[in-house]
Amino acid sequence: MTPAMEPAADNAVIAARDLAVLWHPCTQMKDHETLPPVPIRRGTGVWLEDFEGRRYLDAISSWWVNLFGHANPRINAALRDQLDALEHVMLAGFTHLPALELAERLVRIAPPGLSRAFYADNGSSAVEVALKMSFHYWRNLGREKKTKFITLTNSYHGETLGALAVGDLPLYKNTYHPLLMTSLPVPSPDCFLREPGQSWAEHSMQRFDAMREALDRHHEEVCAVIVEPLVQCAGSMRMYDPVYLARLRTACDEYGVHLIADEIAVGFGRTGTMFACEQAGIGPDFLCLSKGLTGGYLPLSVVLTREEVYHAFYDDYPRMTAFLHSHSYTGNPLACRAALATLDIFEQDRVIERNTALAGALAAAGARFADHPHVAEVRQRGMILAIEMVKDRRTREPYPWQERRGRRVHRHALERGVLLRPLGDVIYFMPPYVITPEEIEYLAQVAWDGLVAATQD
Ligand SMILES: *Cc1c(COP(=O)(O)O)cnc(C)c1O
């Protein structure tokens, strides 16, 4: 046992019990020999508190799900009320008000044309639903040659096998390659890769040529193009210009290919608008939502689609055209109720408008990083700010990944009471919308100190 795991303080006792039985997500468990998991006893607003009373500012919204703070009184109240009425009922053959009211409200606020809601219970499952629905739509229309999906390099759509197959991050994908269907990757419009002097829009438009070429060559075998609108979050928070989405929408229509917008991470105000697609003035054929949907309370996801898609499945039973996909907890009433309370907060507090000022505070706090000798870029879209830490600012040469500099930042920040979890060497802020400008300033100061500490040798 390492000293950190000796059962002395409360945190250590709990961490030791944890390590005796749990296997954590996205973790090399051996890393916990030097940095044990942090046991959290309670949360309030942007703060998490451990068993020894130490507090951590949740600067990444607990993996991008939390929008209005931990233990939010309004969401708590809605859940207590729902708990006494109905905890769960299957959604096949039955229905309930939380599921149907949430569907009504999502359809009202979503980009135009999306009028049907299909529930699942996590982001990856929503992606699976969208892929299967698109494929099945074409099949119901007799277009059986359509079996493939076009995806962007550096994209992430979840980690179940279907979702992994349309993603492109080697870290998650390479090992499982033999198990995966083949997708057609097209170079990402990622603006970190633009030429000096080139604007985001110019770079994104230039990158669209490859997409048009892929559509031109493969459209007869392609069901859909799947993208993360505006920000490739798991792909190191790389960003691109809305013009790419506008062009993509037009081209998908021209070539008879669906457009799947995976807004699981960027939906619900993250990029400055309720949905990122709004900034391009487009509506996708399938919109995948999860993460912030329940304010970070409960697992729930939904795929919104068009009436035309719905009707391609609507027929007499023996024709066997129905969409037969189900999860046990599909449309769970508690989760839907948390989502309704979350939408109430968006409306009552005019959150999208208020976030403009908060995004300004983020920008101001992030400005200090721009000239650091080990920072290649500071980029922002709404309530996401990312700092690209590199070995050489001029050539943009990255640090060898084995050095794990981002992890040093994580560790440093934890000691100072901030939860940061860099993606490789990209430090990012993606805080709950209830963070204050003072807390943003504190967070930036801690991140700065962490960056300095992580790059001094
Ligand atoms: C997180 C994420 C997913 C997967 O959602 P899970 O609930 O973790 O399965 C899919 N797509 C994007 C863009 C994501 O950020």
Short mmCIF file of C-alpha atoms and ligand atoms in Angstrom, two decimals:
data_model
loop_
_atom_site.label_atom_id
_atom_site.label_comp_id
_atom_site.label_asym_id
_atom_site.label_seq_id
_atom_site.Cartn_x
_atom_site.Cartn_y
_atom_site.Cartn_z
CA MET A 1 0.00 0.00 0.00
CA THR A 2 1.23 3.48 -0.79
CA PRO A 3 1.12 6.10 1.97
CA ALA A 4 -1.81 7.84 0.30
CA MET A 5 -3.91 4.72 0.81
CA GLU A 6 -3.21 4.10 4.48
CA PRO A 7 -6.49 4.14 6.36
CA ALA A 8 -5.86 7.23 8.47
CA ALA A 9 -8.08 10.09 7.36
CA ASP A 10 -11.62 9.53 6.16
CA ASN A 11 -10.82 10.19 2.51
CA ALA A 12 -8.10 7.54 2.58
CA VAL A 13 -10.34 4.93 4.20
CA ILE A 14 -12.98 5.40 1.55
CA ALA A 15 -10.47 5.46 -1.29
CA ALA A 16 -9.02 2.16 -0.05
CA ARG A 17 -12.46 0.54 0.11
CA ASP A 18 -13.16 1.85 -3.37
CA LEU A 19 -9.95 0.44 -4.80
CA ALA A 20 -10.70 -2.95 -3.33
CA VAL A 21 -13.92 -3.31 -5.30
CA LEU A 22 -14.47 -0.68 -7.99
CA TRP A 23 -13.17 -0.41 -11.54
CA HIS A 24 -13.40 3.19 -12.74
CA PRO A 25 -14.29 4.51 -16.20
CA CYS A 26 -11.64 5.91 -18.52
CA THR A 27 -8.91 5.07 -16.02
CA GLN A 28 -5.70 3.05 -15.86
CA MET A 29 -6.41 1.79 -12.35
CA LYS A 30 -2.70 1.59 -11.53
CA ASP A 31 -2.61 5.41 -11.66
CA HIS A 32 -4.56 5.36 -8.41
CA GLU A 33 -1.49 4.03 -6.62
CA THR A 34 -0.13 7.57 -6.75
CA LEU A 35 -3.36 9.57 -6.92
CA PRO A 36 -6.33 7.87 -5.24
CA PRO A 37 -9.89 8.72 -6.27
CA VAL A 38 -11.36 11.70 -4.40
CA PRO A 39 -14.36 10.65 -2.32
CA ILE A 40 -17.12 13.23 -2.59
CA ARG A 41 -19.64 13.57 0.22
CA ARG A 42 -21.80 16.36 -1.08
CA GLY A 43 -22.13 19.05 -3.71
CA THR A 44 -23.55 22.58 -3.64
CA GLY A 45 -23.63 24.80 -6.70
CA VAL A 46 -20.25 24.65 -8.46
CA TRP A 47 -18.58 23.13 -5.40
CA LEU A 48 -17.93 19.49 -4.50
CA GLU A 49 -16.88 18.60 -0.95
CA ASP A 50 -14.83 15.60 0.15
CA PHE A 51 -15.05 13.66 3.41
CA GLU A 52 -12.49 15.88 5.11
CA GLY A 53 -14.30 19.10 4.26
CA ARG A 54 -12.04 20.10 1.35
CA ARG A 55 -13.86 21.76 -1.52
CA TYR A 56 -13.32 21.48 -5.27
CA LEU A 57 -14.64 23.88 -7.89
CA ASP A 58 -16.24 21.67 -10.57
CA ALA A 59 -14.76 23.48 -13.58
CA ILE A 60 -15.74 20.75 -16.05
CA SER A 61 -19.33 20.24 -14.91
CA SER A 62 -18.63 16.63 -13.90
CA TRP A 63 -17.88 15.46 -17.43
CA TRP A 64 -19.95 18.21 -19.08
CA VAL A 65 -23.33 17.21 -17.66
CA ASN A 66 -24.01 19.69 -14.87
CA LEU A 67 -25.59 22.98 -15.94
CA PHE A 68 -27.06 24.59 -12.84
CA GLY A 69 -24.92 23.34 -10.01
CA HIS A 70 -24.98 20.36 -7.70
CA ALA A 71 -28.02 19.90 -5.47
CA ASN A 72 -29.92 22.59 -7.33
CA PRO A 73 -32.97 23.43 -5.16
CA ARG A 74 -35.38 23.68 -8.10
CA ILE A 75 -34.38 20.40 -9.72
CA ASN A 76 -34.34 18.71 -6.31
CA ALA A 77 -37.89 19.87 -5.62
CA ALA A 78 -39.15 18.60 -8.98
CA LEU A 79 -37.55 15.22 -8.36
CA ARG A 80 -38.99 14.89 -4.84
CA ASP A 81 -42.42 15.60 -6.24
CA GLN A 82 -41.99 13.07 -9.06
CA LEU A 83 -40.63 10.44 -6.68
CA ASP A 84 -43.86 10.38 -4.70
CA ALA A 85 -45.96 10.04 -7.85
CA LEU A 86 -44.16 7.62 -10.17
CA GLU A 87 -40.56 6.44 -10.24
CA HIS A 88 -40.72 4.42 -13.44
CA VAL A 89 -42.99 2.70 -15.90
CA MET A 90 -42.07 1.03 -19.17
CA LEU A 91 -42.57 3.26 -22.18
CA ALA A 92 -43.81 0.52 -24.56
CA GLY A 93 -47.59 0.43 -24.41
CA PHE A 94 -47.61 3.03 -21.60
CA THR A 95 -46.93 6.71 -21.36
CA HIS A 96 -46.61 9.39 -18.70
CA LEU A 97 -46.70 13.16 -18.49
CA PRO A 98 -42.99 13.81 -17.90
CA ALA A 99 -42.02 11.95 -21.10
CA LEU A 100 -44.64 13.56 -23.26
CA GLU A 101 -44.29 17.08 -21.86
CA LEU A 102 -40.53 16.91 -22.31
CA ALA A 103 -40.98 15.76 -25.91
CA GLU A 104 -43.40 18.64 -26.56
CA ARG A 105 -41.01 21.17 -25.13
CA LEU A 106 -37.93 19.81 -26.90
CA VAL A 107 -39.75 19.88 -30.23
CA ARG A 108 -40.71 23.50 -29.54
CA ILE A 109 -37.16 24.68 -28.84
CA ALA A 110 -35.23 22.45 -31.28
CA PRO A 111 -34.17 23.62 -34.75
CA PRO A 112 -37.13 23.66 -37.16
CA GLY A 113 -38.33 20.43 -38.75
CA LEU A 114 -37.68 18.14 -35.79
CA SER A 115 -41.05 16.94 -34.55
CA ARG A 116 -40.56 13.42 -33.12
CA ALA A 117 -38.73 12.36 -29.98
CA PHE A 118 -37.29 8.88 -29.37
CA TYR A 119 -35.81 8.34 -25.89
CA ALA A 120 -32.83 6.28 -24.79
CA ASP A 121 -30.83 6.48 -21.59
CA ASN A 122 -27.31 7.69 -22.39
CA GLY A 123 -25.43 9.50 -25.11
CA SER A 124 -23.91 6.48 -26.83
CA SER A 125 -27.31 4.82 -27.03
CA ALA A 126 -28.76 7.94 -28.65
CA VAL A 127 -26.03 7.73 -31.29
CA GLU A 128 -26.83 4.04 -31.84
CA VAL A 129 -30.50 4.96 -32.25
CA ALA A 130 -29.73 7.67 -34.82
CA LEU A 131 -27.45 5.36 -36.83
CA LYS A 132 -29.95 2.50 -36.82
CA MET A 133 -32.89 4.79 -37.61
CA SER A 134 -31.12 6.38 -40.55
CA PHE A 135 -30.05 2.99 -41.97
CA HIS A 136 -33.52 1.55 -41.37
CA TYR A 137 -35.22 4.56 -42.99
CA TRP A 138 -33.34 3.98 -46.23
CA ARG A 139 -34.02 0.24 -46.03
CA ASN A 140 -37.75 0.86 -45.60
CA LEU A 141 -37.54 2.96 -48.76
CA GLY A 142 -35.86 0.09 -50.61
CA ARG A 143 -32.43 1.75 -50.62
CA GLU A 144 -30.60 -1.31 -49.33
CA LYS A 145 -27.20 -0.29 -50.65
CA LYS A 146 -27.07 2.47 -48.05
CA THR A 147 -25.09 0.93 -45.19
CA LYS A 148 -22.25 3.36 -44.41
CA PHE A 149 -21.65 6.52 -42.41
CA ILE A 150 -19.38 9.46 -43.11
CA THR A 151 -17.66 10.87 -40.05
CA LEU A 152 -15.07 13.57 -39.30
CA THR A 153 -11.53 12.81 -38.20
CA ASN A 154 -10.93 13.60 -34.52
CA SER A 155 -14.61 12.99 -33.74
CA TYR A 156 -16.10 11.27 -30.69
CA HIS A 157 -19.61 9.83 -30.51
CA GLY A 158 -19.46 7.50 -27.52
CA GLU A 159 -17.95 4.13 -26.69
CA THR A 160 -20.48 1.40 -27.43
CA LEU A 161 -19.40 -0.49 -30.54
CA GLY A 162 -21.61 1.34 -33.06
CA ALA A 163 -20.82 4.77 -31.63
CA LEU A 164 -17.12 3.90 -31.43
CA ALA A 165 -17.16 2.87 -35.08
CA VAL A 166 -18.27 6.34 -36.21
CA GLY A 167 -15.80 8.05 -33.88
CA ASP A 168 -12.17 8.63 -34.76
CA LEU A 169 -10.10 8.93 -31.58
CA PRO A 170 -7.33 6.29 -31.60
CA LEU A 171 -7.15 6.27 -27.78
CA TYR A 172 -10.64 4.81 -27.53
CA LYS A 173 -10.92 3.09 -30.88
CA ASN A 174 -7.69 1.35 -31.90
CA THR A 175 -7.90 -1.63 -29.55
CA TYR A 176 -11.40 -2.53 -30.68
CA HIS A 177 -10.82 -2.02 -34.35
CA PRO A 178 -11.44 -5.65 -35.35
CA LEU A 179 -14.93 -5.46 -33.81
CA LEU A 180 -16.10 -2.32 -35.57
CA MET A 181 -18.02 -1.57 -38.75
CA THR A 182 -16.06 0.52 -41.24
CA SER A 183 -16.94 4.19 -41.49
CA LEU A 184 -15.73 6.78 -43.97
CA PRO A 185 -13.61 9.42 -42.23
CA VAL A 186 -13.24 12.87 -43.80
CA PRO A 187 -10.71 15.50 -42.59
CA SER A 188 -12.12 17.59 -39.76
CA PRO A 189 -12.61 21.35 -40.30
CA ASP A 190 -10.70 21.77 -37.00
CA CYS A 191 -9.45 25.38 -37.05
CA PHE A 192 -6.37 24.71 -34.94
CA LEU A 193 -4.98 23.36 -38.21
CA ARG A 194 -5.60 26.52 -40.23
CA GLU A 195 -2.74 28.28 -41.99
CA PRO A 196 -1.32 31.44 -40.39
CA GLY A 197 -3.45 34.39 -41.47
CA GLN A 198 -6.36 32.21 -42.55
CA SER A 199 -9.74 32.91 -40.91
CA TRP A 200 -11.81 30.19 -39.25
CA ALA A 201 -14.43 30.49 -41.98
CA GLU A 202 -11.87 30.25 -44.78
CA HIS A 203 -10.27 27.19 -43.27
CA SER A 204 -13.59 25.46 -42.60
CA MET A 205 -14.81 26.16 -46.13
CA GLN A 206 -11.58 24.86 -47.61
CA ARG A 207 -11.92 21.67 -45.61
CA PHE A 208 -15.41 21.22 -46.96
CA ASP A 209 -14.01 20.24 -50.36
CA ALA A 210 -13.05 16.82 -48.97
CA MET A 211 -16.56 16.31 -47.60
CA ARG A 212 -18.14 17.18 -50.93
CA GLU A 213 -15.78 14.76 -52.65
CA ALA A 214 -16.66 11.95 -50.23
CA LEU A 215 -20.38 12.60 -50.70
CA ASP A 216 -19.97 12.70 -54.46
CA ARG A 217 -18.10 9.43 -54.50
CA HIS A 218 -20.03 7.48 -51.86
CA HIS A 219 -23.56 8.91 -51.57
CA GLU A 220 -25.23 5.80 -52.94
CA GLU A 221 -23.86 3.69 -50.10
CA VAL A 222 -24.04 6.34 -47.39
CA CYS A 223 -26.94 6.62 -44.93
CA ALA A 224 -25.78 9.71 -43.08
CA VAL A 225 -23.01 12.10 -42.16
CA ILE A 226 -22.55 12.36 -38.39
CA VAL A 227 -20.91 15.43 -36.84
CA GLU A 228 -20.41 17.18 -33.52
CA PRO A 229 -21.58 20.71 -34.40
CA LEU A 230 -18.94 23.44 -33.84
CA VAL A 231 -16.84 21.77 -31.13
CA GLN A 232 -15.21 18.32 -31.13
CA CYS A 233 -15.22 18.13 -27.37
CA ALA A 234 -13.55 14.80 -26.54
CA GLY A 235 -11.23 15.48 -29.48
CA SER A 236 -9.37 18.09 -27.39
CA MET A 237 -12.04 20.81 -27.71
CA ARG A 238 -11.14 21.50 -31.33
CA MET A 239 -13.50 24.04 -32.93
CA TYR A 240 -14.71 25.05 -36.38
CA ASP A 241 -16.80 27.64 -38.14
CA PRO A 242 -20.60 27.39 -38.54
CA VAL A 243 -20.23 27.87 -42.31
CA TYR A 244 -19.13 24.21 -42.51
CA LEU A 245 -22.47 23.06 -41.13
CA ALA A 246 -24.41 25.28 -43.52
CA ARG A 247 -22.55 23.80 -46.49
CA LEU A 248 -22.96 20.29 -45.12
CA ARG A 249 -26.72 20.71 -44.78
CA THR A 250 -27.03 21.81 -48.41
CA ALA A 251 -24.77 19.02 -49.69
CA CYS A 252 -26.58 16.31 -47.69
CA ASP A 253 -29.85 17.41 -49.29
CA GLU A 254 -28.29 17.44 -52.75
CA TYR A 255 -26.88 13.94 -52.37
CA GLY A 256 -29.80 12.36 -50.51
CA VAL A 257 -27.90 11.64 -47.31
CA HIS A 258 -29.06 12.26 -43.73
CA LEU A 259 -27.32 14.69 -41.40
CA ILE A 260 -26.94 13.51 -37.79
CA ALA A 261 -26.05 16.29 -35.34
CA ASP A 262 -24.53 14.86 -32.16
CA GLU A 263 -25.18 17.72 -29.72
CA ILE A 264 -24.75 15.46 -26.71
CA ALA A 265 -21.95 17.68 -25.41
CA VAL A 266 -22.66 21.03 -27.10
CA GLY A 267 -26.45 21.16 -26.69
CA PHE A 268 -28.20 23.19 -23.99
CA GLY A 269 -26.32 26.43 -24.27
CA ARG A 270 -22.69 25.27 -24.23
CA THR A 271 -21.69 27.08 -27.41
CA GLY A 272 -23.67 30.25 -26.67
CA THR A 273 -26.94 29.27 -28.34
CA MET A 274 -29.39 26.67 -27.07
CA PHE A 275 -28.22 24.31 -29.81
CA ALA A 276 -25.00 24.71 -31.79
CA CYS A 277 -26.83 24.10 -35.12
CA GLU A 278 -28.64 27.42 -34.61
CA GLN A 279 -25.40 29.29 -35.32
CA ALA A 280 -25.40 27.82 -38.82
CA GLY A 281 -29.14 28.33 -39.24
CA ILE A 282 -29.67 24.65 -40.02
CA GLY A 283 -31.79 21.76 -38.81
CA PRO A 284 -30.36 18.22 -38.91
CA ASP A 285 -32.36 15.08 -39.76
CA PHE A 286 -31.43 13.59 -36.39
CA LEU A 287 -30.47 15.56 -33.28
CA CYS A 288 -28.87 13.55 -30.44
CA LEU A 289 -29.12 15.05 -26.95
CA SER A 290 -28.03 13.83 -23.53
CA LYS A 291 -25.50 15.09 -20.92
CA GLY A 292 -26.98 18.53 -19.97
CA LEU A 293 -30.51 17.34 -20.82
CA THR A 294 -31.27 16.51 -17.16
CA GLY A 295 -29.08 19.28 -15.76
CA GLY A 296 -26.52 16.61 -14.87
CA TYR A 297 -28.88 14.69 -12.58
CA LEU A 298 -29.88 11.44 -14.24
CA PRO A 299 -29.01 9.44 -17.36
CA LEU A 300 -31.37 10.23 -20.21
CA SER A 301 -30.98 10.83 -23.91
CA VAL A 302 -33.24 11.60 -26.82
CA VAL A 303 -33.08 11.58 -30.60
CA LEU A 304 -35.25 14.15 -32.33
CA THR A 305 -36.14 13.54 -35.95
CA ARG A 306 -38.41 14.66 -38.77
CA GLU A 307 -41.98 13.61 -39.45
CA GLU A 308 -40.89 12.23 -42.80
CA VAL A 309 -38.53 9.78 -41.08
CA TYR A 310 -41.25 8.75 -38.65
CA HIS A 311 -43.64 8.03 -41.51
CA ALA A 312 -41.21 5.73 -43.29
CA PHE A 313 -41.66 3.33 -40.34
CA TYR A 314 -45.44 3.76 -39.95
CA ASP A 315 -47.29 0.85 -41.55
CA ASP A 316 -49.29 -2.32 -40.87
CA TYR A 317 -47.42 -4.62 -38.50
CA PRO A 318 -46.89 -7.55 -40.92
CA ARG A 319 -44.92 -5.28 -43.22
CA MET A 320 -42.22 -5.36 -40.51
CA THR A 321 -41.08 -1.77 -40.88
CA ALA A 322 -41.30 -0.75 -37.21
CA PHE A 323 -38.27 0.60 -35.38
CA LEU A 324 -37.65 -2.12 -32.81
CA HIS A 325 -35.15 -0.59 -30.43
CA SER A 326 -35.56 -0.40 -26.68
CA HIS A 327 -33.77 0.14 -23.40
CA SER A 328 -35.32 -0.86 -20.08
CA TYR A 329 -35.16 2.67 -18.68
CA THR A 330 -36.23 4.45 -21.87
CA GLY A 331 -37.94 7.73 -20.95
CA ASN A 332 -37.59 7.25 -17.19
CA PRO A 333 -40.06 9.63 -15.45
CA LEU A 334 -37.58 10.89 -12.85
CA ALA A 335 -35.02 11.70 -15.53
CA CYS A 336 -37.66 13.40 -17.71
CA ARG A 337 -38.83 15.42 -14.71
CA ALA A 338 -35.27 16.58 -14.02
CA ALA A 339 -35.06 17.61 -17.68
CA LEU A 340 -38.32 19.57 -17.42
CA ALA A 341 -37.02 21.39 -14.34
CA THR A 342 -33.81 22.14 -16.26
CA LEU A 343 -35.78 23.66 -19.16
CA ASP A 344 -37.80 25.72 -16.64
CA ILE A 345 -34.55 27.23 -15.36
CA PHE A 346 -33.45 28.08 -18.91
CA GLU A 347 -36.74 29.96 -19.44
CA GLN A 348 -37.22 31.58 -16.05
CA ASP A 349 -33.63 32.78 -15.69
CA ARG A 350 -33.08 33.71 -19.36
CA VAL A 351 -29.93 31.61 -19.18
CA ILE A 352 -28.80 31.92 -22.80
CA GLU A 353 -28.81 35.74 -22.52
CA ARG A 354 -27.16 35.74 -19.11
CA ASN A 355 -24.43 33.39 -20.28
CA THR A 356 -23.20 36.03 -22.72
CA ALA A 357 -21.75 37.96 -19.80
CA LEU A 358 -20.32 34.79 -18.25
CA ALA A 359 -18.67 33.85 -21.55
CA GLY A 360 -17.13 37.34 -21.52
CA ALA A 361 -15.72 36.66 -18.07
CA LEU A 362 -14.31 33.36 -19.33
CA ALA A 363 -12.67 35.15 -22.25
CA ALA A 364 -11.14 37.75 -19.95
CA ALA A 365 -9.83 35.06 -17.60
CA GLY A 366 -8.45 33.05 -20.51
CA ALA A 367 -6.62 35.99 -22.09
CA ARG A 368 -3.63 35.64 -19.73
CA PHE A 369 -2.74 32.27 -21.28
CA ALA A 370 -2.42 33.49 -24.87
CA ASP A 371 1.23 34.59 -24.66
CA HIS A 372 2.61 31.81 -22.47
CA PRO A 373 5.63 30.17 -24.15
CA HIS A 374 3.98 26.73 -23.84
CA VAL A 375 0.56 27.69 -25.15
CA ALA A 376 -0.14 27.34 -28.88
CA GLU A 377 -3.71 28.58 -28.81
CA VAL A 378 -6.51 29.76 -26.54
CA ARG A 379 -9.87 29.16 -28.18
CA GLN A 380 -13.42 29.68 -27.06
CA ARG A 381 -16.97 29.02 -28.15
CA GLY A 382 -19.54 30.29 -25.63
CA MET A 383 -19.12 28.48 -22.33
CA ILE A 384 -16.17 26.35 -23.46
CA LEU A 385 -12.63 27.73 -23.23
CA ALA A 386 -9.61 25.60 -24.16
CA ILE A 387 -5.87 26.14 -23.77
CA GLU A 388 -3.59 24.11 -26.03
CA MET A 389 -0.43 23.33 -24.03
CA VAL A 390 2.57 22.45 -26.24
CA LYS A 391 6.31 21.93 -26.00
CA ASP A 392 7.10 24.63 -28.54
CA ARG A 393 4.71 27.48 -29.12
CA ARG A 394 6.33 28.48 -32.41
CA THR A 395 6.36 25.10 -34.15
CA ARG A 396 3.37 23.81 -32.19
CA GLU A 397 5.32 20.66 -31.42
CA PRO A 398 3.40 18.78 -28.72
CA TYR A 399 4.98 17.32 -25.60
CA PRO A 400 5.60 13.59 -25.86
CA TRP A 401 2.26 12.14 -24.65
CA GLN A 402 4.12 9.79 -22.28
CA GLU A 403 5.08 12.80 -20.15
CA ARG A 404 1.42 13.32 -19.28
CA ARG A 405 1.76 17.03 -18.59
CA GLY A 406 -2.01 17.48 -18.53
CA ARG A 407 -2.18 15.09 -15.62
CA ARG A 408 0.26 17.31 -13.72
CA VAL A 409 -2.16 20.19 -14.20
CA HIS A 410 -5.02 18.02 -12.94
CA ARG A 411 -3.04 17.09 -9.84
CA HIS A 412 -1.90 20.60 -9.12
CA ALA A 413 -5.44 21.94 -9.49
CA LEU A 414 -6.88 19.29 -7.15
CA GLU A 415 -4.45 20.39 -4.45
CA ARG A 416 -5.71 23.96 -4.92
CA GLY A 417 -9.37 22.98 -4.83
CA VAL A 418 -10.25 22.96 -8.52
CA LEU A 419 -11.43 20.01 -10.59
CA LEU A 420 -9.75 20.24 -14.00
CA ARG A 421 -9.27 17.18 -16.18
CA PRO A 422 -7.25 18.13 -19.27
CA LEU A 423 -7.79 16.14 -22.46
CA GLY A 424 -4.21 15.10 -23.09
CA ASP A 425 -2.37 18.42 -22.87
CA VAL A 426 -5.43 20.57 -23.55
CA ILE A 427 -6.63 22.35 -20.44
CA TYR A 428 -10.24 23.45 -20.68
CA PHE A 429 -12.94 25.18 -18.69
CA MET A 430 -16.52 24.01 -19.14
CA PRO A 431 -18.14 25.17 -15.89
CA PRO A 432 -21.77 25.00 -14.73
CA TYR A 433 -23.69 28.15 -15.71
CA VAL A 434 -24.08 29.15 -12.05
CA ILE A 435 -20.38 29.94 -11.71
CA THR A 436 -19.61 33.55 -10.71
CA PRO A 437 -17.02 35.84 -12.37
CA GLU A 438 -15.00 35.66 -9.11
CA GLU A 439 -14.98 31.86 -9.26
CA ILE A 440 -13.92 32.01 -12.91
CA GLU A 441 -11.03 34.25 -11.90
CA TYR A 442 -9.98 31.81 -9.17
CA LEU A 443 -10.20 28.90 -11.57
CA ALA A 444 -8.05 30.69 -14.15
CA GLN A 445 -5.44 31.55 -11.52
CA VAL A 446 -5.20 27.93 -10.40
CA ALA A 447 -5.02 26.74 -14.02
CA TRP A 448 -2.26 29.26 -14.69
CA ASP A 449 -0.23 28.05 -11.71
CA GLY A 450 -0.85 24.47 -12.86
CA LEU A 451 0.33 25.29 -16.38
CA VAL A 452 3.47 26.96 -15.05
CA ALA A 453 4.20 23.99 -12.77
CA ALA A 454 3.55 21.45 -15.55
CA THR A 455 5.82 23.16 -18.10
CA GLN A 456 8.81 24.25 -16.02
CA ASP A 457 11.12 21.34 -16.96
C1 LIG B 1 -20.25 12.15 -24.14
C2 LIG B 1 -20.56 12.07 -25.57
C3 LIG B 1 -21.21 10.96 -26.13
C4 LIG B 1 -21.51 9.72 -25.34
O1 LIG B 1 -22.41 9.93 -24.29
P1 LIG B 1 -22.40 8.90 -23.06
O2 LIG B 1 -23.58 9.30 -22.26
O3 LIG B 1 -21.10 9.13 -22.35
O4 LIG B 1 -22.51 7.54 -23.62
C5 LIG B 1 -21.51 11.00 -27.47
N1 LIG B 1 -21.22 12.07 -28.23
C6 LIG B 1 -20.60 13.15 -27.74
C7 LIG B 1 -20.33 14.31 -28.63
C8 LIG B 1 -20.23 13.18 -26.40
O5 LIG B 1 -19.57 14.24 -25.90
#
